[in-house]
Coordinates of C-alpha atoms in Angstrom, one line a residue:
M1 CA 34.7 26.2 -7.1
V2 CA 32.6 26.7 -10.2
C3 CA 29.9 29.4 -10.4
L4 CA 26.9 29.5 -12.9
L5 CA 25.8 33.0 -13.8
T6 CA 22.3 33.2 -15.6
S7 CA 23.0 35.1 -18.7
T8 CA 19.7 34.8 -20.9
L9 CA 16.6 33.3 -20.1
Y10 CA 14.4 32.1 -22.8
I11 CA 11.1 30.8 -22.3
A12 CA 9.4 29.0 -25.6
I13 CA 6.0 27.7 -26.3
R14 CA 5.8 25.9 -29.7
E15 CA 2.6 25.1 -31.2
G16 CA 1.4 21.3 -30.5
E17 CA 4.0 21.0 -27.8
F18 CA 1.6 21.8 -24.7
D19 CA -1.1 19.3 -25.9
R20 CA 1.3 16.1 -27.0
F21 CA 2.6 16.2 -23.5
Q22 CA -0.6 16.8 -21.8
K23 CA -1.2 12.8 -23.3
C24 CA 1.7 11.9 -20.8
Q25 CA 0.5 13.8 -17.9
T26 CA -0.6 10.5 -16.5
L27 CA 3.2 9.5 -15.6
D28 CA 3.6 10.6 -11.9
N29 CA 7.7 10.9 -12.1
H30 CA 8.3 14.4 -13.4
Q31 CA 11.5 15.2 -13.1
L32 CA 13.6 18.6 -14.2
L33 CA 16.4 18.1 -16.7
W34 CA 19.0 19.8 -17.7
H35 CA 20.1 19.5 -21.2
G36 CA 23.8 21.3 -22.4
S37 CA 24.6 22.5 -25.9
R38 CA 26.6 25.0 -27.5
T39 CA 25.5 28.8 -28.0
T40 CA 25.4 28.1 -31.5
N41 CA 22.8 25.8 -31.3
F42 CA 20.3 27.9 -29.2
A43 CA 18.4 29.4 -32.0
D44 CA 17.6 26.0 -33.5
I45 CA 16.5 24.4 -29.4
L46 CA 14.4 27.2 -29.1
D47 CA 12.9 26.8 -32.7
Q48 CA 12.5 23.5 -33.0
D49 CA 13.2 21.8 -29.6
L50 CA 15.8 19.1 -29.0
R51 CA 15.5 17.2 -31.9
I52 CA 16.8 13.0 -32.0
A53 CA 19.7 12.3 -34.3
P54 CA 18.7 10.0 -37.4
S55 CA 19.9 6.9 -36.9
E56 CA 22.1 6.9 -39.8
A57 CA 24.0 9.5 -38.1
T58 CA 28.1 9.0 -37.4
G59 CA 28.1 8.0 -33.7
Y60 CA 25.0 7.4 -32.7
M61 CA 23.3 3.6 -32.4
F62 CA 19.7 4.2 -31.7
E63 CA 17.4 7.1 -31.8
Y64 CA 17.0 8.9 -28.5
Y65 CA 17.5 12.3 -26.5
Y66 CA 20.4 12.6 -23.8
I67 CA 19.7 14.8 -21.0
N68 CA 21.3 15.2 -17.3
G69 CA 19.6 16.0 -14.2
D70 CA 22.6 18.1 -12.7
V71 CA 25.1 20.3 -14.4
L72 CA 27.7 17.9 -15.0
I73 CA 29.1 16.9 -18.2
P74 CA 28.1 13.5 -19.2
I75 CA 31.1 10.8 -19.5
G76 CA 29.3 9.2 -22.4
Y77 CA 26.2 7.9 -24.3
G78 CA 24.3 5.2 -23.1
V79 CA 24.7 1.5 -24.3
P80 CA 22.2 -1.7 -24.3
S81 CA 23.0 -3.9 -20.9
N82 CA 21.2 -7.3 -20.2
A83 CA 22.0 -6.2 -16.6
R84 CA 19.2 -6.4 -14.0
H85 CA 18.1 -3.9 -11.0
T86 CA 21.0 -1.0 -12.5
S87 CA 20.8 2.5 -12.2
L88 CA 22.0 6.0 -14.4
L89 CA 25.2 7.7 -12.5
Y90 CA 25.0 11.6 -12.5
N91 CA 21.4 11.6 -13.1
E92 CA 21.4 11.1 -16.3
Y93 CA 18.3 10.0 -18.8
I94 CA 17.8 8.6 -22.4
V95 CA 14.1 9.3 -23.3
Y96 CA 13.1 7.6 -26.7
N97 CA 9.7 8.6 -26.7
T98 CA 9.8 12.7 -27.7
D99 CA 6.3 13.3 -26.2
L100 CA 7.5 12.8 -22.8
I101 CA 9.9 16.1 -23.2
N102 CA 8.3 19.5 -22.2
T103 CA 10.9 22.2 -22.9
E104 CA 9.6 25.7 -21.2
I105 CA 12.4 27.0 -20.5
S106 CA 16.0 27.6 -21.7
L107 CA 18.9 29.3 -19.8
R108 CA 22.2 30.5 -21.1
V109 CA 24.8 30.1 -17.9
D110 CA 28.2 31.1 -17.9
F111 CA 30.7 29.2 -16.1
Q112 CA 33.0 31.6 -13.6

């Protein structure tokens, strides 16, 4: 069994982020999601929030955020499909509109 221990708690309030997010408050499907990242990325995430990789970056087909609703390691990035009535496994979400994301709290956790 894996145990998660909270090592550090960060609260980041970036200028303009709250106002940008408020424009999307009419949507009723809010979710608390996790985004796993290496410790070396924390300073950039706290300063500039999650950033979309440019489309010319190696290994990316589209510009989007890839975030997770659980503490599971994702099995891969999303790919386009023509299938109807499908769902995502492991609570994985792809967010194309950055205004829909409001990073309020960042945690550093240690796996024990």
